[in-house]
């Protein structure tokens, strides 16, 4: 699992289940994809084909390695900055689920 906070290339905080070879969306990370050991094969040129303001879910239909988030955190409604993820290892003692993850989110008081 990977968390990302809102910034210049993502509109809202999110958690994404990334597997080897997946691309989370930050074009800066593509500078190493031409290295022989890189599991990501997407290039900046490939990404440029969908970098036209379309929604992420539409771009992912064209670029199969672009992984969509499992969870979006609505910006300012639930928080403005998603942080690290930790696994709840209490087996249900912390909450109702036997397996869960926790993520810190910066919130602006209203």
PDB file of N, CA and C in Angstrom:
ATOM      1  N   UNK A   1       0.843  -1.167   0.000  1.00  0.00           N
ATOM      2  CA  UNK A   1       0.000   0.000   0.000  1.00  0.00           C
ATOM      3  C   UNK A   1       0.896   1.240   0.000  1.00  0.00           C
ATOM      4  N   UNK A   2       0.412   2.253  -0.671  1.00  0.00           N
ATOM      5  CA  UNK A   2       1.171   3.484  -0.859  1.00  0.00           C
ATOM      6  C   UNK A   2       0.228   4.657  -0.632  1.00  0.00           C
ATOM      7  N   UNK A   3       0.665   5.625   0.139  1.00  0.00           N
ATOM      8  CA  UNK A   3      -0.170   6.816   0.335  1.00  0.00           C
ATOM      9  C   UNK A   3       0.489   8.005  -0.336  1.00  0.00           C
ATOM     10  N   UNK A   4      -0.336   8.901  -0.823  1.00  0.00           N
ATOM     11  CA  UNK A   4       0.149  10.104  -1.497  1.00  0.00           C
ATOM     12  C   UNK A   4      -0.715  11.261  -1.059  1.00  0.00           C
ATOM     13  N   UNK A   5      -0.079  12.380  -0.749  1.00  0.00           N
ATOM     14  CA  UNK A   5      -0.861  13.546  -0.378  1.00  0.00           C
ATOM     15  C   UNK A   5      -1.105  14.439  -1.590  1.00  0.00           C
ATOM     16  N   UNK A   6      -2.068  15.312  -1.472  1.00  0.00           N
ATOM     17  CA  UNK A   6      -2.406  16.240  -2.545  1.00  0.00           C
ATOM     18  C   UNK A   6      -1.192  17.089  -2.860  1.00  0.00           C
ATOM     19  N   UNK A   7      -0.982  17.347  -4.138  1.00  0.00           N
ATOM     20  CA  UNK A   7       0.159  18.158  -4.555  1.00  0.00           C
ATOM     21  C   UNK A   7       0.002  18.605  -5.989  1.00  0.00           C
ATOM     22  N   UNK A   8       1.120  18.925  -6.602  1.00  0.00           N
ATOM     23  CA  UNK A   8       1.053  19.471  -7.960  1.00  0.00           C
ATOM     24  C   UNK A   8       0.661  18.446  -9.017  1.00  0.00           C
ATOM     25  N   UNK A   9       0.721  17.166  -8.700  1.00  0.00           N
ATOM     26  CA  UNK A   9       0.353  16.177  -9.711  1.00  0.00           C
ATOM     27  C   UNK A   9      -0.776  15.244  -9.274  1.00  0.00           C
ATOM     28  N   UNK A  10      -1.299  15.437  -8.072  1.00  0.00           N
ATOM     29  CA  UNK A  10      -2.444  14.644  -7.621  1.00  0.00           C
ATOM     30  C   UNK A  10      -3.395  15.580  -6.867  1.00  0.00           C
ATOM     31  N   UNK A  11      -4.657  15.507  -7.222  1.00  0.00           N
ATOM     32  CA  UNK A  11      -5.629  16.468  -6.720  1.00  0.00           C
ATOM     33  C   UNK A  11      -6.119  16.261  -5.306  1.00  0.00           C
ATOM     34  N   UNK A  12      -5.925  15.055  -4.743  1.00  0.00           N
ATOM     35  CA  UNK A  12      -6.414  14.778  -3.405  1.00  0.00           C
ATOM     36  C   UNK A  12      -5.623  13.614  -2.831  1.00  0.00           C
ATOM     37  N   UNK A  13      -5.611  13.504  -1.496  1.00  0.00           N
ATOM     38  CA  UNK A  13      -4.906  12.393  -0.869  1.00  0.00           C
ATOM     39  C   UNK A  13      -5.515  11.059  -1.260  1.00  0.00           C
ATOM     40  N   UNK A  14      -4.671  10.027  -1.248  1.00  0.00           N
ATOM     41  CA  UNK A  14      -5.162   8.710  -1.681  1.00  0.00           C
ATOM     42  C   UNK A  14      -4.292   7.601  -1.124  1.00  0.00           C
ATOM     43  N   UNK A  15      -4.829   6.390  -1.155  1.00  0.00           N
ATOM     44  CA  UNK A  15      -4.082   5.178  -0.844  1.00  0.00           C
ATOM     45  C   UNK A  15      -4.240   4.253  -2.044  1.00  0.00           C
ATOM     46  N   UNK A  16      -3.115   3.735  -2.505  1.00  0.00           N
ATOM     47  CA  UNK A  16      -3.101   2.890  -3.696  1.00  0.00           C
ATOM     48  C   UNK A  16      -2.389   1.586  -3.388  1.00  0.00           C
ATOM     49  N   UNK A  17      -2.934   0.488  -3.878  1.00  0.00           N
ATOM     50  CA  UNK A  17      -2.284  -0.814  -3.743  1.00  0.00           C
ATOM     51  C   UNK A  17      -1.340  -0.980  -4.936  1.00  0.00           C
ATOM     52  N   UNK A  18      -0.056  -0.789  -4.691  1.00  0.00           N
ATOM     53  CA  UNK A  18       0.928  -0.881  -5.768  1.00  0.00           C
ATOM     54  C   UNK A  18       1.604  -2.240  -5.762  1.00  0.00           C
ATOM     55  N   UNK A  19       1.783  -2.772  -6.956  1.00  0.00           N
ATOM     56  CA  UNK A  19       2.524  -4.004  -7.138  1.00  0.00           C
ATOM     57  C   UNK A  19       3.697  -3.714  -8.062  1.00  0.00           C
ATOM     58  N   UNK A  20       4.648  -4.599  -8.096  1.00  0.00           N
ATOM     59  CA  UNK A  20       5.838  -4.412  -8.914  1.00  0.00           C
ATOM     60  C   UNK A  20       5.444  -4.106 -10.359  1.00  0.00           C
ATOM     61  N   UNK A  21       5.982  -3.016 -10.897  1.00  0.00           N
ATOM     62  CA  UNK A  21       5.691  -2.614 -12.271  1.00  0.00           C
ATOM     63  C   UNK A  21       4.581  -1.588 -12.394  1.00  0.00           C
ATOM     64  N   UNK A  22       3.840  -1.332 -11.307  1.00  0.00           N
ATOM     65  CA  UNK A  22       2.771  -0.332 -11.349  1.00  0.00           C
ATOM     66  C   UNK A  22       3.362   1.070 -11.327  1.00  0.00           C
ATOM     67  N   UNK A  23       2.601   2.015 -11.862  1.00  0.00           N
ATOM     68  CA  UNK A  23       2.989   3.417 -11.886  1.00  0.00           C
ATOM     69  C   UNK A  23       1.939   4.207 -11.120  1.00  0.00           C
ATOM     70  N   UNK A  24       2.386   5.034 -10.150  1.00  0.00           N
ATOM     71  CA  UNK A  24       1.456   5.775  -9.301  1.00  0.00           C
ATOM     72  C   UNK A  24       1.072   7.133  -9.861  1.00  0.00           C
ATOM     73  N   UNK A  25       1.791   7.625 -10.869  1.00  0.00           N
ATOM     74  CA  UNK A  25       1.370   8.855 -11.506  1.00  0.00           C
ATOM     75  C   UNK A  25       2.353   9.999 -11.499  1.00  0.00           C
ATOM     76  N   UNK A  26       3.414   9.955 -10.700  1.00  0.00           N
ATOM     77  CA  UNK A  26       4.365  11.060 -10.663  1.00  0.00           C
ATOM     78  C   UNK A  26       5.374  10.917 -11.798  1.00  0.00           C
ATOM     79  N   UNK A  27       5.282  11.809 -12.768  1.00  0.00           N
ATOM     80  CA  UNK A  27       6.130  11.730 -13.956  1.00  0.00           C
ATOM     81  C   UNK A  27       7.615  11.803 -13.626  1.00  0.00           C
ATOM     82  N   UNK A  28       7.969  12.440 -12.516  1.00  0.00           N
ATOM     83  CA  UNK A  28       9.371  12.528 -12.127  1.00  0.00           C
ATOM     84  C   UNK A  28      10.010  11.174 -11.897  1.00  0.00           C
ATOM     85  N   UNK A  29       9.210  10.197 -11.505  1.00  0.00           N
ATOM     86  CA  UNK A  29       9.725   8.854 -11.266  1.00  0.00           C
ATOM     87  C   UNK A  29      10.034   8.076 -12.534  1.00  0.00           C
ATOM     88  N   UNK A  30       9.622   8.599 -13.672  1.00  0.00           N
ATOM     89  CA  UNK A  30       9.843   7.879 -14.932  1.00  0.00           C
ATOM     90  C   UNK A  30      11.249   8.072 -15.496  1.00  0.00           C
ATOM     91  N   UNK A  31      12.038   8.926 -14.891  1.00  0.00           N
ATOM     92  CA  UNK A  31      13.380   9.171 -15.427  1.00  0.00           C
ATOM     93  C   UNK A  31      14.255   7.922 -15.390  1.00  0.00           C
ATOM     94  N   UNK A  32      13.920   6.932 -14.554  1.00  0.00           N
ATOM     95  CA  UNK A  32      14.732   5.720 -14.424  1.00  0.00           C
ATOM     96  C   UNK A  32      14.127   4.509 -15.136  1.00  0.00           C
ATOM     97  N   UNK A  33      13.033   4.661 -15.830  1.00  0.00           N
ATOM     98  CA  UNK A  33      12.372   3.484 -16.409  1.00  0.00           C
ATOM     99  C   UNK A  33      13.125   2.865 -17.574  1.00  0.00           C
ATOM    100  N   UNK A  34      14.067   3.577 -18.151  1.00  0.00           N
ATOM    101  CA  UNK A  34      14.851   2.996 -19.250  1.00  0.00           C
ATOM    102  C   UNK A  34      16.045   2.194 -18.729  1.00  0.00           C
ATOM    103  N   UNK A  35      16.260   2.224 -17.414  1.00  0.00           N
ATOM    104  CA  UNK A  35      17.327   1.405 -16.823  1.00  0.00           C
ATOM    105  C   UNK A  35      16.922  -0.067 -16.941  1.00  0.00           C
ATOM    106  N   UNK A  36      17.852  -0.957 -17.227  1.00  0.00           N
ATOM    107  CA  UNK A  36      17.508  -2.370 -17.455  1.00  0.00           C
ATOM    108  C   UNK A  36      16.813  -3.044 -16.276  1.00  0.00           C
ATOM    109  N   UNK A  37      17.142  -2.637 -15.036  1.00  0.00           N
ATOM    110  CA  UNK A  37      16.534  -3.290 -13.868  1.00  0.00           C
ATOM    111  C   UNK A  37      15.205  -2.672 -13.437  1.00  0.00           C
ATOM    112  N   UNK A  38      14.742  -1.646 -14.140  1.00  0.00           N
ATOM    113  CA  UNK A  38      13.487  -0.994 -13.764  1.00  0.00           C
ATOM    114  C   UNK A  38      12.293  -1.904 -14.053  1.00  0.00           C
ATOM    115  N   UNK A  39      11.423  -2.140 -13.051  1.00  0.00           N
ATOM    116  CA  UNK A  39      10.227  -2.943 -13.301  1.00  0.00           C
ATOM    117  C   UNK A  39       9.133  -2.153 -14.027  1.00  0.00           C
ATOM    118  N   UNK A  40       9.256  -0.825 -14.044  1.00  0.00           N
ATOM    119  CA  UNK A  40       8.285   0.031 -14.733  1.00  0.00           C
ATOM    120  C   UNK A  40       8.801   0.285 -16.137  1.00  0.00           C
ATOM    121  N   UNK A  41       7.981   0.011 -17.134  1.00  0.00           N
ATOM    122  CA  UNK A  41       8.400   0.165 -18.520  1.00  0.00           C
ATOM    123  C   UNK A  41       7.812   1.404 -19.180  1.00  0.00           C
ATOM    124  N   UNK A  42       6.926   2.097 -18.494  1.00  0.00           N
ATOM    125  CA  UNK A  42       6.306   3.312 -19.000  1.00  0.00           C
ATOM    126  C   UNK A  42       7.355   4.407 -19.167  1.00  0.00           C
ATOM    127  N   UNK A  43       7.237   5.220 -20.205  1.00  0.00           N
ATOM    128  CA  UNK A  43       8.173   6.327 -20.423  1.00  0.00           C
ATOM    129  C   UNK A  43       7.425   7.657 -20.326  1.00  0.00           C
ATOM    130  N   UNK A  44       8.179   8.733 -20.231  1.00  0.00           N
ATOM    131  CA  UNK A  44       7.563  10.064 -20.228  1.00  0.00           C
ATOM    132  C   UNK A  44       6.814  10.308 -21.535  1.00  0.00           C
ATOM    133  N   UNK A  45       7.329   9.762 -22.612  1.00  0.00           N
ATOM    134  CA  UNK A  45       6.659   9.904 -23.912  1.00  0.00           C
ATOM    135  C   UNK A  45       5.298   9.205 -23.901  1.00  0.00           C
ATOM    136  N   UNK A  46       5.225   8.035 -23.288  1.00  0.00           N
ATOM    137  CA  UNK A  46       3.940   7.319 -23.154  1.00  0.00           C
ATOM    138  C   UNK A  46       2.963   8.148 -22.327  1.00  0.00           C
ATOM    139  N   UNK A  47       3.454   8.697 -21.227  1.00  0.00           N
ATOM    140  CA  UNK A  47       2.596   9.474 -20.334  1.00  0.00           C
ATOM    141  C   UNK A  47       2.081  10.739 -21.019  1.00  0.00           C
ATOM    142  N   UNK A  48       2.896  11.322 -21.876  1.00  0.00           N
ATOM    143  CA  UNK A  48       2.502  12.554 -22.573  1.00  0.00           C
ATOM    144  C   UNK A  48       1.245  12.350 -23.419  1.00  0.00           C
ATOM    145  N   UNK A  49       0.979  11.116 -23.836  1.00  0.00           N
ATOM    146  CA  UNK A  49      -0.204  10.820 -24.653  1.00  0.00           C
ATOM    147  C   UNK A  49      -1.511  11.047 -23.895  1.00  0.00           C
ATOM    148  N   UNK A  50      -1.463  10.965 -22.569  1.00  0.00           N
ATOM    149  CA  UNK A  50      -2.684  11.134 -21.764  1.00  0.00           C
ATOM    150  C   UNK A  50      -2.620  12.358 -20.866  1.00  0.00           C
ATOM    151  N   UNK A  51      -1.545  13.116 -20.953  1.00  0.00           N
ATOM    152  CA  UNK A  51      -1.380  14.301 -20.107  1.00  0.00           C
ATOM    153  C   UNK A  51      -2.097  15.488 -20.745  1.00  0.00           C
ATOM    154  N   UNK A  52      -3.417  15.430 -20.692  1.00  0.00           N
ATOM    155  CA  UNK A  52      -4.226  16.460 -21.346  1.00  0.00           C
ATOM    156  C   UNK A  52      -5.385  16.925 -20.471  1.00  0.00           C
ATOM    157  N   UNK A  53      -5.271  16.711 -19.167  1.00  0.00           N
ATOM    158  CA  UNK A  53      -6.308  17.168 -18.258  1.00  0.00           C
ATOM    159  C   UNK A  53      -7.440  16.191 -18.036  1.00  0.00           C
ATOM    160  N   UNK A  54      -7.383  15.026 -18.679  1.00  0.00           N
ATOM    161  CA  UNK A  54      -8.462  14.059 -18.481  1.00  0.00           C
ATOM    162  C   UNK A  54      -8.371  13.429 -17.093  1.00  0.00           C
ATOM    163  N   UNK A  55      -9.482  12.936 -16.579  1.00  0.00           N
ATOM    164  CA  UNK A  55      -9.472  12.293 -15.262  1.00  0.00           C
ATOM    165  C   UNK A  55      -8.535  11.081 -15.234  1.00  0.00           C
ATOM    166  N   UNK A  56      -7.985  10.823 -14.065  1.00  0.00           N
ATOM    167  CA  UNK A  56      -7.050   9.715 -13.891  1.00  0.00           C
ATOM    168  C   UNK A  56      -7.648   8.390 -14.335  1.00  0.00           C
ATOM    169  N   UNK A  57      -8.925   8.158 -14.027  1.00  0.00           N
ATOM    170  CA  UNK A  57      -9.526   6.872 -14.391  1.00  0.00           C
ATOM    171  C   UNK A  57      -9.638   6.701 -15.907  1.00  0.00           C
ATOM    172  N   UNK A  58      -9.733   7.788 -16.641  1.00  0.00           N
ATOM    173  CA  UNK A  58      -9.753   7.701 -18.103  1.00  0.00           C
ATOM    174  C   UNK A  58      -8.350   7.427 -18.641  1.00  0.00           C
ATOM    175  N   UNK A  59      -7.356   8.088 -18.075  1.00  0.00           N
ATOM    176  CA  UNK A  59      -5.966   7.856 -18.502  1.00  0.00           C
ATOM    177  C   UNK A  59      -5.554   6.416 -18.229  1.00  0.00           C
ATOM    178  N   UNK A  60      -6.037   5.828 -17.124  1.00  0.00           N
ATOM    179  CA  UNK A  60      -5.693   4.450 -16.779  1.00  0.00           C
ATOM    180  C   UNK A  60      -6.262   3.435 -17.766  1.00  0.00           C
ATOM    181  N   UNK A  61      -7.282   3.804 -18.501  1.00  0.00           N
ATOM    182  CA  UNK A  61      -7.810   2.908 -19.544  1.00  0.00           C
ATOM    183  C   UNK A  61      -6.813   2.770 -20.688  1.00  0.00           C
ATOM    184  N   UNK A  62      -5.999   3.801 -20.889  1.00  0.00           N
ATOM    185  CA  UNK A  62      -5.021   3.800 -21.976  1.00  0.00           C
ATOM    186  C   UNK A  62      -3.671   3.276 -21.489  1.00  0.00           C
ATOM    187  N   UNK A  63      -3.260   3.709 -20.306  1.00  0.00           N
ATOM    188  CA  UNK A  63      -1.984   3.274 -19.728  1.00  0.00           C
ATOM    189  C   UNK A  63      -2.288   2.243 -18.650  1.00  0.00           C
ATOM    190  N   UNK A  64      -2.137   0.989 -18.987  1.00  0.00           N
ATOM    191  CA  UNK A  64      -2.534  -0.106 -18.087  1.00  0.00           C
ATOM    192  C   UNK A  64      -1.707  -0.164 -16.805  1.00  0.00           C
ATOM    193  N   UNK A  65      -0.472   0.321 -16.831  1.00  0.00           N
ATOM    194  CA  UNK A  65       0.356   0.279 -15.622  1.00  0.00           C
ATOM    195  C   UNK A  65       0.056   1.430 -14.663  1.00  0.00           C
ATOM    196  N   UNK A  66      -0.792   2.378 -15.066  1.00  0.00           N
ATOM    197  CA  UNK A  66      -1.193   3.483 -14.194  1.00  0.00           C
ATOM    198  C   UNK A  66      -2.226   2.956 -13.203  1.00  0.00           C
ATOM    199  N   UNK A  67      -1.823   2.836 -11.965  1.00  0.00           N
ATOM    200  CA  UNK A  67      -2.660   2.199 -10.946  1.00  0.00           C
ATOM    201  C   UNK A  67      -3.592   3.211 -10.308  1.00  0.00           C
ATOM    202  N   UNK A  68      -4.867   2.906 -10.314  1.00  0.00           N
ATOM    203  CA  UNK A  68      -5.870   3.779  -9.693  1.00  0.00           C
ATOM    204  C   UNK A  68      -5.886   3.576  -8.179  1.00  0.00           C
ATOM    205  N   UNK A  69      -6.205   4.618  -7.426  1.00  0.00           N
ATOM    206  CA  UNK A  69      -6.250   4.502  -5.964  1.00  0.00           C
ATOM    207  C   UNK A  69      -7.360   3.563  -5.499  1.00  0.00           C
ATOM    208  N   UNK A  70      -7.099   2.898  -4.392  1.00  0.00           N
ATOM    209  CA  UNK A  70      -8.133   2.093  -3.733  1.00  0.00           C
ATOM    210  C   UNK A  70      -9.050   3.006  -2.935  1.00  0.00           C
ATOM    211  N   UNK A  71      -8.475   4.109  -2.418  1.00  0.00           N
ATOM    212  CA  UNK A  71      -9.223   5.060  -1.590  1.00  0.00           C
ATOM    213  C   UNK A  71      -8.787   6.475  -1.955  1.00  0.00           C
ATOM    214  N   UNK A  72      -9.766   7.355  -2.161  1.00  0.00           N
ATOM    215  CA  UNK A  72      -9.514   8.801  -2.285  1.00  0.00           C
ATOM    216  C   UNK A  72      -9.977   9.454  -0.995  1.00  0.00           C
ATOM    217  N   UNK A  73      -9.214  10.415  -0.488  1.00  0.00           N
ATOM    218  CA  UNK A  73      -9.626  11.216   0.658  1.00  0.00           C
ATOM    219  C   UNK A  73     -10.026  12.586   0.130  1.00  0.00           C
ATOM    220  N   UNK A  74     -11.299  12.936   0.171  1.00  0.00           N
ATOM    221  CA  UNK A  74     -11.737  14.223  -0.376  1.00  0.00           C
ATOM    222  C   UNK A  74     -10.970  15.385   0.246  1.00  0.00           C
ATOM    223  N   UNK A  75     -10.328  16.155  -0.603  1.00  0.00           N
ATOM    224  CA  UNK A  75      -9.484  17.259  -0.150  1.00  0.00           C
ATOM    225  C   UNK A  75     -10.293  18.282   0.643  1.00  0.00           C
ATOM    226  N   UNK A  76      -9.809  18.634   1.790  1.00  0.00           N
ATOM    227  CA  UNK A  76     -10.373  19.542   2.793  1.00  0.00           C
ATOM    228  C   UNK A  76     -11.569  18.956   3.539  1.00  0.00           C
ATOM    229  N   UNK A  77     -12.245  17.953   2.992  1.00  0.00           N
ATOM    230  CA  UNK A  77     -13.369  17.353   3.712  1.00  0.00           C
ATOM    231  C   UNK A  77     -12.889  16.315   4.721  1.00  0.00           C
ATOM    232  N   UNK A  78     -11.904  15.505   4.322  1.00  0.00           N
ATOM    233  CA  UNK A  78     -11.354  14.495   5.218  1.00  0.00           C
ATOM    234  C   UNK A  78      -9.923  14.821   5.628  1.00  0.00           C
ATOM    235  N   UNK A  79      -9.292  15.694   4.921  1.00  0.00           N
ATOM    236  CA  UNK A  79      -7.912  16.028   5.239  1.00  0.00           C
ATOM    237  C   UNK A  79      -7.215  16.628   4.039  1.00  0.00           C
ATOM    238  N   UNK A  80      -6.017  17.149   4.277  1.00  0.00           N
ATOM    239  CA  UNK A  80      -5.300  17.779   3.178  1.00  0.00           C
ATOM    240  C   UNK A  80      -3.937  17.149   2.918  1.00  0.00           C
ATOM    241  N   UNK A  81      -3.494  16.251   3.768  1.00  0.00           N
ATOM    242  CA  UNK A  81      -2.179  15.671   3.565  1.00  0.00           C
ATOM    243  C   UNK A  81      -2.136  14.260   4.135  1.00  0.00           C
ATOM    244  N   UNK A  82      -2.163  13.278   3.258  1.00  0.00           N
ATOM    245  CA  UNK A  82      -2.107  11.877   3.664  1.00  0.00           C
ATOM    246  C   UNK A  82      -0.667  11.516   4.009  1.00  0.00           C
ATOM    247  N   UNK A  83      -0.467  10.812   5.099  1.00  0.00           N
ATOM    248  CA  UNK A  83       0.884  10.446   5.529  1.00  0.00           C
ATOM    249  C   UNK A  83       1.077   8.937   5.433  1.00  0.00           C
ATOM    250  N   UNK A  84       2.029   8.435   6.159  1.00  0.00           N
ATOM    251  CA  UNK A  84       2.404   7.028   6.108  1.00  0.00           C
ATOM    252  C   UNK A  84       1.251   6.112   6.521  1.00  0.00           C
ATOM    253  N   UNK A  85       1.380   4.874   6.153  1.00  0.00           N
ATOM    254  CA  UNK A  85       0.390   3.844   6.472  1.00  0.00           C
ATOM    255  C   UNK A  85       1.030   2.860   7.445  1.00  0.00           C
ATOM    256  N   UNK A  86       0.284   2.459   8.460  1.00  0.00           N
ATOM    257  CA  UNK A  86       0.744   1.400   9.359  1.00  0.00           C
ATOM    258  C   UNK A  86      -0.353   0.347   9.461  1.00  0.00           C
ATOM    259  N   UNK A  87       0.063  -0.883   9.644  1.00  0.00           N
ATOM    260  CA  UNK A  87      -0.882  -1.981   9.791  1.00  0.00           C
ATOM    261  C   UNK A  87      -1.317  -2.097  11.248  1.00  0.00           C
ATOM    262  N   UNK A  88      -2.614  -2.263  11.459  1.00  0.00           N
ATOM    263  CA  UNK A  88      -3.152  -2.521  12.789  1.00  0.00           C
ATOM    264  C   UNK A  88      -2.927  -3.998  13.076  1.00  0.00           C
ATOM    265  N   UNK A  89      -2.060  -4.294  14.024  1.00  0.00           N
ATOM    266  CA  UNK A  89      -1.732  -5.687  14.336  1.00  0.00           C
ATOM    267  C   UNK A  89      -2.418  -6.189  15.607  1.00  0.00           C
ATOM    268  N   UNK A  90      -3.481  -5.489  16.043  1.00  0.00           N
ATOM    269  CA  UNK A  90      -4.160  -5.882  17.283  1.00  0.00           C
ATOM    270  C   UNK A  90      -5.221  -6.953  17.065  1.00  0.00           C
ATOM    271  N   UNK A  91      -5.444  -7.354  15.813  1.00  0.00           N
ATOM    272  CA  UNK A  91      -6.425  -8.392  15.473  1.00  0.00           C
ATOM    273  C   UNK A  91      -7.815  -8.083  16.014  1.00  0.00           C
ATOM    274  N   UNK A  92      -8.261  -6.840  15.780  1.00  0.00           N
ATOM    275  CA  UNK A  92      -9.614  -6.456  16.145  1.00  0.00           C
ATOM    276  C   UNK A  92      -9.739  -5.739  17.468  1.00  0.00           C
ATOM    277  N   UNK A  93      -8.681  -5.595  18.223  1.00  0.00           N
ATOM    278  CA  UNK A  93      -8.769  -4.911  19.507  1.00  0.00           C
ATOM    279  C   UNK A  93      -8.858  -3.395  19.350  1.00  0.00           C
ATOM    280  N   UNK A  94      -8.369  -2.874  18.234  1.00  0.00           N
ATOM    281  CA  UNK A  94      -8.411  -1.432  17.998  1.00  0.00           C
ATOM    282  C   UNK A  94      -9.732  -1.000  17.372  1.00  0.00           C
ATOM    283  N   UNK A  95     -10.318  -1.859  16.582  1.00  0.00           N
ATOM    284  CA  UNK A  95     -11.575  -1.551  15.908  1.00  0.00           C
ATOM    285  C   UNK A  95     -12.287  -2.829  15.516  1.00  0.00           C
ATOM    286  N   UNK A  96     -13.366  -2.718  14.758  1.00  0.00           N
ATOM    287  CA  UNK A  96     -14.198  -3.882  14.472  1.00  0.00           C
ATOM    288  C   UNK A  96     -13.602  -4.862  13.457  1.00  0.00           C
ATOM    289  N   UNK A  97     -12.590  -4.463  12.721  1.00  0.00           N
ATOM    290  CA  UNK A  97     -12.032  -5.332  11.684  1.00  0.00           C
ATOM    291  C   UNK A  97     -10.819  -6.099  12.199  1.00  0.00           C
ATOM    292  N   UNK A  98     -10.681  -7.335  11.750  1.00  0.00           N
ATOM    293  CA  UNK A  98      -9.535  -8.152  12.149  1.00  0.00           C
ATOM    294  C   UNK A  98      -8.245  -7.681  11.486  1.00  0.00           C
ATOM    295  N   UNK A  99      -8.352  -7.170  10.275  1.00  0.00           N
ATOM    296  CA  UNK A  99      -7.195  -6.673   9.530  1.00  0.00           C
ATOM    297  C   UNK A  99      -7.532  -5.270   9.042  1.00  0.00           C
ATOM    298  N   UNK A 100      -6.701  -4.313   9.392  1.00  0.00           N
ATOM    299  CA  UNK A 100      -6.938  -2.958   8.915  1.00  0.00           C
ATOM    300  C   UNK A 100      -5.624  -2.194   8.866  1.00  0.00           C
ATOM    301  N   UNK A 101      -5.669  -1.074   8.174  1.00  0.00           N
ATOM    302  CA  UNK A 101      -4.517  -0.185   8.112  1.00  0.00           C
ATOM    303  C   UNK A 101      -4.937   1.177   8.624  1.00  0.00           C
ATOM    304  N   UNK A 102      -3.974   1.923   9.111  1.00  0.00           N
ATOM    305  CA  UNK A 102      -4.219   3.261   9.617  1.00  0.00           C
ATOM    306  C   UNK A 102      -3.338   4.227   8.831  1.00  0.00           C
ATOM    307  N   UNK A 103      -3.879   5.382   8.526  1.00  0.00           N
ATOM    308  CA  UNK A 103      -3.108   6.411   7.845  1.00  0.00           C
ATOM    309  C   UNK A 103      -3.352   7.737   8.534  1.00  0.00           C
ATOM    310  N   UNK A 104      -2.278   8.429   8.829  1.00  0.00           N
ATOM    311  CA  UNK A 104      -2.402   9.765   9.417  1.00  0.00           C
ATOM    312  C   UNK A 104      -2.777  10.751   8.312  1.00  0.00           C
ATOM    313  N   UNK A 105      -3.681  11.665   8.630  1.00  0.00           N
ATOM    314  CA  UNK A 105      -4.111  12.671   7.670  1.00  0.00           C
ATOM    315  C   UNK A 105      -4.140  14.024   8.375  1.00  0.00           C
ATOM    316  N   UNK A 106      -3.507  15.008   7.781  1.00  0.00           N
ATOM    317  CA  UNK A 106      -3.542  16.364   8.337  1.00  0.00           C
ATOM    318  C   UNK A 106      -4.910  16.976   8.048  1.00  0.00           C
ATOM    319  N   UNK A 107      -5.506  17.530   9.080  1.00  0.00           N
ATOM    320  CA  UNK A 107      -6.842  18.116   8.961  1.00  0.00           C
ATOM    321  C   UNK A 107      -6.791  19.572   9.407  1.00  0.00           C
ATOM    322  N   UNK A 108      -7.505  20.430   8.678  1.00  0.00           N
ATOM    323  CA  UNK A 108      -7.637  21.826   9.062  1.00  0.00           C
ATOM    324  C   UNK A 108      -8.942  21.969   9.839  1.00  0.00           C
ATOM    325  N   UNK A 109      -8.892  22.448  11.080  1.00  0.00           N
ATOM    326  CA  UNK A 109     -10.133  22.606  11.849  1.00  0.00           C
ATOM    327  C   UNK A 109     -11.097  23.572  11.171  1.00  0.00           C
ATOM    328  N   UNK A 110     -12.359  23.276  11.292  1.00  0.00           N
ATOM    329  CA  UNK A 110     -13.389  24.157  10.715  1.00  0.00           C
ATOM    330  C   UNK A 110     -14.102  24.892  11.796  1.00  0.00           C
TER     331      UNK A 110
END
